[in-house]
PDB file of C-alpha atoms in Angstrom:
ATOM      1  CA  UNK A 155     109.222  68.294 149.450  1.00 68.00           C
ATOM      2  CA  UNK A 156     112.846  66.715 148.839  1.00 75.00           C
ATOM      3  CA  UNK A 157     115.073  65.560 150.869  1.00 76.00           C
ATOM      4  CA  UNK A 158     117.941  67.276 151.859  1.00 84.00           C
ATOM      5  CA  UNK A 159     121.427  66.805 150.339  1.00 91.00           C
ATOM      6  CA  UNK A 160     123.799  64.217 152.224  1.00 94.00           C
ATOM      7  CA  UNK A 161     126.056  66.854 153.010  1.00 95.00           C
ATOM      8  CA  UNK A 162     124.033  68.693 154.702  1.00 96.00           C
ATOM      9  CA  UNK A 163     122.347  65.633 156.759  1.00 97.00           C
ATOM     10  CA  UNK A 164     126.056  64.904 157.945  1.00 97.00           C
ATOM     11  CA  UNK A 165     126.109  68.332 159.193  1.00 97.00           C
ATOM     12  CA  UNK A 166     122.734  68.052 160.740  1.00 97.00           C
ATOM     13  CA  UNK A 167     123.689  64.783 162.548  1.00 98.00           C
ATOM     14  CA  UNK A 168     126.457  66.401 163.903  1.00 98.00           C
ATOM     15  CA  UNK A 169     125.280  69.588 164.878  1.00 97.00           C
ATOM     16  CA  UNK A 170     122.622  67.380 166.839  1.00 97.00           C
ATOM     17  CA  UNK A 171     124.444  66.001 169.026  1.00 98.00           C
ATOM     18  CA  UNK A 172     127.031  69.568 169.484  1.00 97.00           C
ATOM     19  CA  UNK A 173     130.030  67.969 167.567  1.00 98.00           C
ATOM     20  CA  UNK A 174     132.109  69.734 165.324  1.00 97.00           C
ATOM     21  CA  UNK A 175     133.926  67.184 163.113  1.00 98.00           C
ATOM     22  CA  UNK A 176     136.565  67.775 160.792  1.00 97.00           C
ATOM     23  CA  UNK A 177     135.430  68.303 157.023  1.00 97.00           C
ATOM     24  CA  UNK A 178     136.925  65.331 156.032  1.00 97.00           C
ATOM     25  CA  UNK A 179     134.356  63.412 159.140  1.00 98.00           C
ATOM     26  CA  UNK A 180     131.370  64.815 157.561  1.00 97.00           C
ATOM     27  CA  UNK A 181     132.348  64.390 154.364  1.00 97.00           C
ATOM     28  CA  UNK A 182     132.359  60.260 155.408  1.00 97.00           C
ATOM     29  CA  UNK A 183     129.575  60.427 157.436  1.00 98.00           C
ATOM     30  CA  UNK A 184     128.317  61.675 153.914  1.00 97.00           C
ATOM     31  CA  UNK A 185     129.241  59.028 152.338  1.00 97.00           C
ATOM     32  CA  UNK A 186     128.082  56.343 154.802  1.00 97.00           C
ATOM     33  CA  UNK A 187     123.980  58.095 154.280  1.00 97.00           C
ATOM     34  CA  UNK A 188     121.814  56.440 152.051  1.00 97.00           C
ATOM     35  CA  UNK A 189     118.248  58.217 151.558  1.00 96.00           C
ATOM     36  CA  UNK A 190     115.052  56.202 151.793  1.00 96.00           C
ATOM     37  CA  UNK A 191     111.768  56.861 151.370  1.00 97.00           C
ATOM     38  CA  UNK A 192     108.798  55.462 153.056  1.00 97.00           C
ATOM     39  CA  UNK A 193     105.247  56.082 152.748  1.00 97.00           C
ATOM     40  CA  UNK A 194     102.269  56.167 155.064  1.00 95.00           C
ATOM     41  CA  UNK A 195     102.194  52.547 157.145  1.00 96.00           C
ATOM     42  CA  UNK A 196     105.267  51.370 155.467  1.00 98.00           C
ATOM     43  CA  UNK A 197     107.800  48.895 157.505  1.00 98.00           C
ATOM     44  CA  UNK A 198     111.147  49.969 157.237  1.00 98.00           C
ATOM     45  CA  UNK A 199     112.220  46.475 158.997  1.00 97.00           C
ATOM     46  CA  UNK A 200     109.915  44.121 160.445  1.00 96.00           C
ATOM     47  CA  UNK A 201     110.343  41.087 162.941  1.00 96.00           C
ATOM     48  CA  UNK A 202     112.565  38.008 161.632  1.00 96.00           C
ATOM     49  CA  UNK A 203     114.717  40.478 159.478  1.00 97.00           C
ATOM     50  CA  UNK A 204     118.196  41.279 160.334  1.00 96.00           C
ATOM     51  CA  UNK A 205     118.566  44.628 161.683  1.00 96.00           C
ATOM     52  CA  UNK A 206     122.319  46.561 160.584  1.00 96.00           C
ATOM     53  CA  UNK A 207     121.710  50.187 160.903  1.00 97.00           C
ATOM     54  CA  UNK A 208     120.600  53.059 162.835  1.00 98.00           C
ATOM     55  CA  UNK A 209     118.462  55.293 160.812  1.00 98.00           C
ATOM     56  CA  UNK A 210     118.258  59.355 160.912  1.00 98.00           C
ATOM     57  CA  UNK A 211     114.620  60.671 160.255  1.00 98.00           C
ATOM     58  CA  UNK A 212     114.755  64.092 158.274  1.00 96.00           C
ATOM     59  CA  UNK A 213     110.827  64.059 158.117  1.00 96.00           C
ATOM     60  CA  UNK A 214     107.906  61.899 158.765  1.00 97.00           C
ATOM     61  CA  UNK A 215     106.592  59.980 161.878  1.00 98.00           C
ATOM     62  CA  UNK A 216     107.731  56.230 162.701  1.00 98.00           C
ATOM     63  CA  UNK A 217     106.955  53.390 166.053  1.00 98.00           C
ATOM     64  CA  UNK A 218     108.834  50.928 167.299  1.00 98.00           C
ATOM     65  CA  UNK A 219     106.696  48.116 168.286  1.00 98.00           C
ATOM     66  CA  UNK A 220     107.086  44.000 169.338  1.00 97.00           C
ATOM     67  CA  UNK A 221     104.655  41.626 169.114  1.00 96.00           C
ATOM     68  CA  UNK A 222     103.069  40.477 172.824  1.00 94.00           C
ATOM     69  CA  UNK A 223     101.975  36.539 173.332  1.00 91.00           C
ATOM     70  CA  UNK A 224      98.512  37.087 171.978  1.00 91.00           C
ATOM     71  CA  UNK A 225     100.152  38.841 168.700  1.00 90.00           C
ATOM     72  CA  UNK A 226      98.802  42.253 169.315  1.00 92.00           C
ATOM     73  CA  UNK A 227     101.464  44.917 168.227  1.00 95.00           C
ATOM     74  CA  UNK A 228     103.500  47.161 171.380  1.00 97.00           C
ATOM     75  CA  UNK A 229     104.075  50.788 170.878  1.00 98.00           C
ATOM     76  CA  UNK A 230     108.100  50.408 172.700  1.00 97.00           C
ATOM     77  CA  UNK A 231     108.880  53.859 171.014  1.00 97.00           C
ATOM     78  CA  UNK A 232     108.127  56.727 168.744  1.00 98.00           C
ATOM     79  CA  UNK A 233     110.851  58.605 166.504  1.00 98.00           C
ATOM     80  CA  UNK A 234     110.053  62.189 164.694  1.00 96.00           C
ATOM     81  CA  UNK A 235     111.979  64.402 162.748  1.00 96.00           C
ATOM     82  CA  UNK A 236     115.789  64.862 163.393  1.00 96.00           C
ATOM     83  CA  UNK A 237     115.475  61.179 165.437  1.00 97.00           C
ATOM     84  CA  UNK A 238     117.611  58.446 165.670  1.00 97.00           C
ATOM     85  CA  UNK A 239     115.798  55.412 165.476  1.00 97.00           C
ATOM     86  CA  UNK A 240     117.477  52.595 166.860  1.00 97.00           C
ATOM     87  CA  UNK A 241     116.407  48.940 167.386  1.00 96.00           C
ATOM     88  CA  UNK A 242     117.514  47.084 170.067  1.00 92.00           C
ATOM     89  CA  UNK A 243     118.057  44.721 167.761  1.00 95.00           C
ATOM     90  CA  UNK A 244     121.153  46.419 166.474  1.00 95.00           C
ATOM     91  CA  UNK A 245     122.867  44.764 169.101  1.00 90.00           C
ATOM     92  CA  UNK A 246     122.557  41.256 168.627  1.00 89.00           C
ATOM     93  CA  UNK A 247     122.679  38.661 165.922  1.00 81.00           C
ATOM     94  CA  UNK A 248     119.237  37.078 166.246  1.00 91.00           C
ATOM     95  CA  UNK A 249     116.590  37.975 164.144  1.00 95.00           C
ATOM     96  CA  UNK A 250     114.533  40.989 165.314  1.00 96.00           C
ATOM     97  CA  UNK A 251     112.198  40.927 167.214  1.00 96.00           C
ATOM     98  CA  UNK A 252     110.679  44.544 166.870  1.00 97.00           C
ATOM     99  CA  UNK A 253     108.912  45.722 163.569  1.00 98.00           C
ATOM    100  CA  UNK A 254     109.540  49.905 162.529  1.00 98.00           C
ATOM    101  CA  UNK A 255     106.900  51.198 160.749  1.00 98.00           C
ATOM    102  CA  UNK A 256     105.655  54.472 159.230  1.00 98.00           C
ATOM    103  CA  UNK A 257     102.900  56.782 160.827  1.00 98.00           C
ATOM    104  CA  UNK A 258     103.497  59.578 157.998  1.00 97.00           C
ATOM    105  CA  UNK A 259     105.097  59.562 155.204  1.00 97.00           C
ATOM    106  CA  UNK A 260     109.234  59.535 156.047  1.00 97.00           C
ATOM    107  CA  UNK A 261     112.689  60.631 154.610  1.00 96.00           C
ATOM    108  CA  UNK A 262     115.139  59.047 156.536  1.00 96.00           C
ATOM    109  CA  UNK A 263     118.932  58.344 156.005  1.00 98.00           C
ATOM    110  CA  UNK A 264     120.412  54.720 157.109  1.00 97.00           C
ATOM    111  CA  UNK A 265     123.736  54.619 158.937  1.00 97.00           C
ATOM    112  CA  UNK A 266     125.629  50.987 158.724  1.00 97.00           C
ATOM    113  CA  UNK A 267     126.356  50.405 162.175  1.00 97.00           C
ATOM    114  CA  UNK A 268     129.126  48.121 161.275  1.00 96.00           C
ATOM    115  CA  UNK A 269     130.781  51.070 159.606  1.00 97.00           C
ATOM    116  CA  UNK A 270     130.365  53.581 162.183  1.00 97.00           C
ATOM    117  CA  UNK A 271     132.285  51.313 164.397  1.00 97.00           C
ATOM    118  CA  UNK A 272     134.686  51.304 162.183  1.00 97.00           C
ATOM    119  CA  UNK A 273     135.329  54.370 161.457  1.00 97.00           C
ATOM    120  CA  UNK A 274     135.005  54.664 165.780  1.00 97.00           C
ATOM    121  CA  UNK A 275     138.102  52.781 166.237  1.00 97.00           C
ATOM    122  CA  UNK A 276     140.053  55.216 163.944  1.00 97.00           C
ATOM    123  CA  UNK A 277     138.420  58.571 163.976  1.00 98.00           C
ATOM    124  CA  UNK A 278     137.856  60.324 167.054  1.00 97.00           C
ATOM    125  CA  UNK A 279     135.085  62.292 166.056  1.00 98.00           C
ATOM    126  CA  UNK A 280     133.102  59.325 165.047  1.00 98.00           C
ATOM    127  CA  UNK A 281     134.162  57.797 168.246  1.00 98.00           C
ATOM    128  CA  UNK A 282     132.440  61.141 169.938  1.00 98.00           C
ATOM    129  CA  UNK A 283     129.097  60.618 167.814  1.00 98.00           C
ATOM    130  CA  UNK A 284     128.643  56.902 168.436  1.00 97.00           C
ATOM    131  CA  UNK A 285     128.876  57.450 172.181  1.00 97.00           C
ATOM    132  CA  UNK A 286     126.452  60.555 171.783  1.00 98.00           C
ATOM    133  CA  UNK A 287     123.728  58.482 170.019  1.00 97.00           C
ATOM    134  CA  UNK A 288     124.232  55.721 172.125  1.00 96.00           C
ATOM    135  CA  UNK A 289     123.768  58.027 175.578  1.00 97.00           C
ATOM    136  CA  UNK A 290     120.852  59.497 174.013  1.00 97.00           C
ATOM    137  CA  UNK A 291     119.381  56.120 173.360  1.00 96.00           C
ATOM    138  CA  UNK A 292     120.075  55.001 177.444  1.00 96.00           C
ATOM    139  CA  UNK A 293     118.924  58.437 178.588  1.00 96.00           C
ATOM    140  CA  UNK A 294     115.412  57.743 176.094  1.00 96.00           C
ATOM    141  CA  UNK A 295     114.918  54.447 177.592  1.00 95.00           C
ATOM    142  CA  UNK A 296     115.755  55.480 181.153  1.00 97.00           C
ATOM    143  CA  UNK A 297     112.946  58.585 180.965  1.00 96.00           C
ATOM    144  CA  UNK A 298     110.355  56.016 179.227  1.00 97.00           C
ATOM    145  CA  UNK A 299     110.837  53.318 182.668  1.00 96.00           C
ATOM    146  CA  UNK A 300     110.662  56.158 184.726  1.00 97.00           C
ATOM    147  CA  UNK A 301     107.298  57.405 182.430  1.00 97.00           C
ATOM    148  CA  UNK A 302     105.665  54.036 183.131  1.00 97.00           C
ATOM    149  CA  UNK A 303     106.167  54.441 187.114  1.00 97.00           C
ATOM    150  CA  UNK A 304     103.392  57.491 187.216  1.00 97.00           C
ATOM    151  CA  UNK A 305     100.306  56.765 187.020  1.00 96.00           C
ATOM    152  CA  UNK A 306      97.867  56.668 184.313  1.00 95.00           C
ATOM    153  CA  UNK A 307      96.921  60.312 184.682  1.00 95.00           C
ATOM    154  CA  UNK A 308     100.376  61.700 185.243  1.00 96.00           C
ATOM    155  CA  UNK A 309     101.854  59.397 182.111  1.00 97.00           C
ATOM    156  CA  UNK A 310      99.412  60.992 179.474  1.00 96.00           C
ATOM    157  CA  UNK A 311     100.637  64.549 181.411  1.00 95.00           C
ATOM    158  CA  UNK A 312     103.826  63.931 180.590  1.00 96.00           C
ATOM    159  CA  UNK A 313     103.985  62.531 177.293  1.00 96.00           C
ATOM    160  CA  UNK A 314     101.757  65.433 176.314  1.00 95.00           C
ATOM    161  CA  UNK A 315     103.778  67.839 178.356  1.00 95.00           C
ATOM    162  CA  UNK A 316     107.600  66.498 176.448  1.00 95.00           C
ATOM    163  CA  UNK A 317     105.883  64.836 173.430  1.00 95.00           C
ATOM    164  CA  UNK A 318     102.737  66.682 172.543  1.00 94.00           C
ATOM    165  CA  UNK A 319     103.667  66.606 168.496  1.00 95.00           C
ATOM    166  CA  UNK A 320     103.579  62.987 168.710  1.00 97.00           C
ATOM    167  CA  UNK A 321     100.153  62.290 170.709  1.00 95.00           C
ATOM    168  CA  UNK A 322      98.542  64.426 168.300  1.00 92.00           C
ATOM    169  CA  UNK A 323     100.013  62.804 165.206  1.00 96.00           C
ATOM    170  CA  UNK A 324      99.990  59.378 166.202  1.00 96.00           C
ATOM    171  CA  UNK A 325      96.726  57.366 166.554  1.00 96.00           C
ATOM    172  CA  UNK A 326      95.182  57.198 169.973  1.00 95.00           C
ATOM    173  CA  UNK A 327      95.877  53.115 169.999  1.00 96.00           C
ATOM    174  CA  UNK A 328      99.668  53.411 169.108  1.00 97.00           C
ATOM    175  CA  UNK A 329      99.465  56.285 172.279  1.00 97.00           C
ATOM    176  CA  UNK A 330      97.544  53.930 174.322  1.00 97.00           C
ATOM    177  CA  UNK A 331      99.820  50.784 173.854  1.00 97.00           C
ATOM    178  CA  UNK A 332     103.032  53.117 174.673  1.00 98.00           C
ATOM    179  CA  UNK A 333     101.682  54.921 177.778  1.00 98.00           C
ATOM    180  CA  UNK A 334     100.854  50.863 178.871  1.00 97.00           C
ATOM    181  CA  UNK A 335      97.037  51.818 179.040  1.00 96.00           C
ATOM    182  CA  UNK A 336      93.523  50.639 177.761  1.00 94.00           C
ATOM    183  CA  UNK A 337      92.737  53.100 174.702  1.00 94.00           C
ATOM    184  CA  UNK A 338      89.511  53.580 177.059  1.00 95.00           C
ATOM    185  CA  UNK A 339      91.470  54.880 179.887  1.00 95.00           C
ATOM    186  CA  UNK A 340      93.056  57.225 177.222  1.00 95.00           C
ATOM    187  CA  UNK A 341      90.241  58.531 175.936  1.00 93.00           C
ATOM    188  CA  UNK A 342      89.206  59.224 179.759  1.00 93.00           C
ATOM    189  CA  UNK A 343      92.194  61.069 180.469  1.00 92.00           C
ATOM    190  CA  UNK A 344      91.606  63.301 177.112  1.00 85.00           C
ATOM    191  CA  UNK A 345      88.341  63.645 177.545  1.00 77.00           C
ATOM    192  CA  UNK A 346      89.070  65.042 181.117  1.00 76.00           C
ATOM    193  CA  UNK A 347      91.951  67.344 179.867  1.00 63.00           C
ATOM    194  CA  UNK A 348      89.104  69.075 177.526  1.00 61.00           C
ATOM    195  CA  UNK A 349      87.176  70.262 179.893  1.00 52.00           C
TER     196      UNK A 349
END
């Protein structure tokens, strides 16, 4: 499978978050996508490097993780098809601190976030997608504290009940370390649900 034309990403972003730009905004949204291609357990930035864009996934499977003091790897978030991946990292100048990396092989399309600002302060209708993304992103984060509130039992319901593509794609540690849980208590909880 290809990936799509840049054109018609532009479009796609758009139409994601209900915008409907001029044709001379998508056309430099166009213009501003650059296709990459990742394959299976593949970092697309890791921690140290300097993190400059938000990235739109066409296809594949991709986690968000940080290192904890022991160095063991934290699941902080997932991103599937017709995501926007964001690192909080974006947002500052120090090195980053979380690593992206591949589940399944990925197209995805890299925004400069320098450049979307730009084109912010002087185009209205990327002023409107920058504050969609970015409201998406708070409203993500906001659902995943309130996720990690519930118990174990009721955060594994949940995932599965918003989320199910990704449990069932994504290995049952990267689950485990997202949901906060012991991969034990996860298989538990599974092995409950089966019956």
């Amino acid at each position: 499978m290809k990936p799509s034309p840049v054109k018609d990403i532009a479009k796609e972003v758009f139409r994601k978050y209900q915008l409907h730009p001029s044709v001379e905004s998508t056309q430099q949204l166009a213009d501003l996508l650059e296709m990459q291609k990742y394959r299976y357990r593949t970092q697309i930035f890791k921690e140290g490097d300097s993190v400059t864009h938000i990235y739109y996934l066409e296809r594949g499977l991709v986690r968000l993780t940080h290192k904890d003091t022991d160095g063991a790897d934290i699941v902080d978030a997932f991103c599937l098809e017709d995501g926007m991946l964001i690192s909080n990292d974006l947002f500052t100048e120090k090195p980053a601190v979380q690593t992206a990396t591949t589940i399944e092989p990925t197209f995805l399309f890299t925004l400069p976030y320098a450049s979307l600002q730009h084109y912010a302060t002087v185009n209205r209708d990327f002023t409107e997608l920058l504050c969609a993304i970015f409201e998406e992103h708070i409203l993500d984060r906001e659902k995943y504290i309130q996720l990690l509130s519930q118990s174990p039992q009721e955060r594994f319901e949940t995932m599965n009940k918003e989320h199910s593509e990704i449990i069932w794609r994504s290995p049952a540690k990267d689950i485990a370390s997202y949901l906060r849980m012991r991969p034990e208590t996860l298989s538990r909880i599974r092995y409950r649900g089966q019956k």
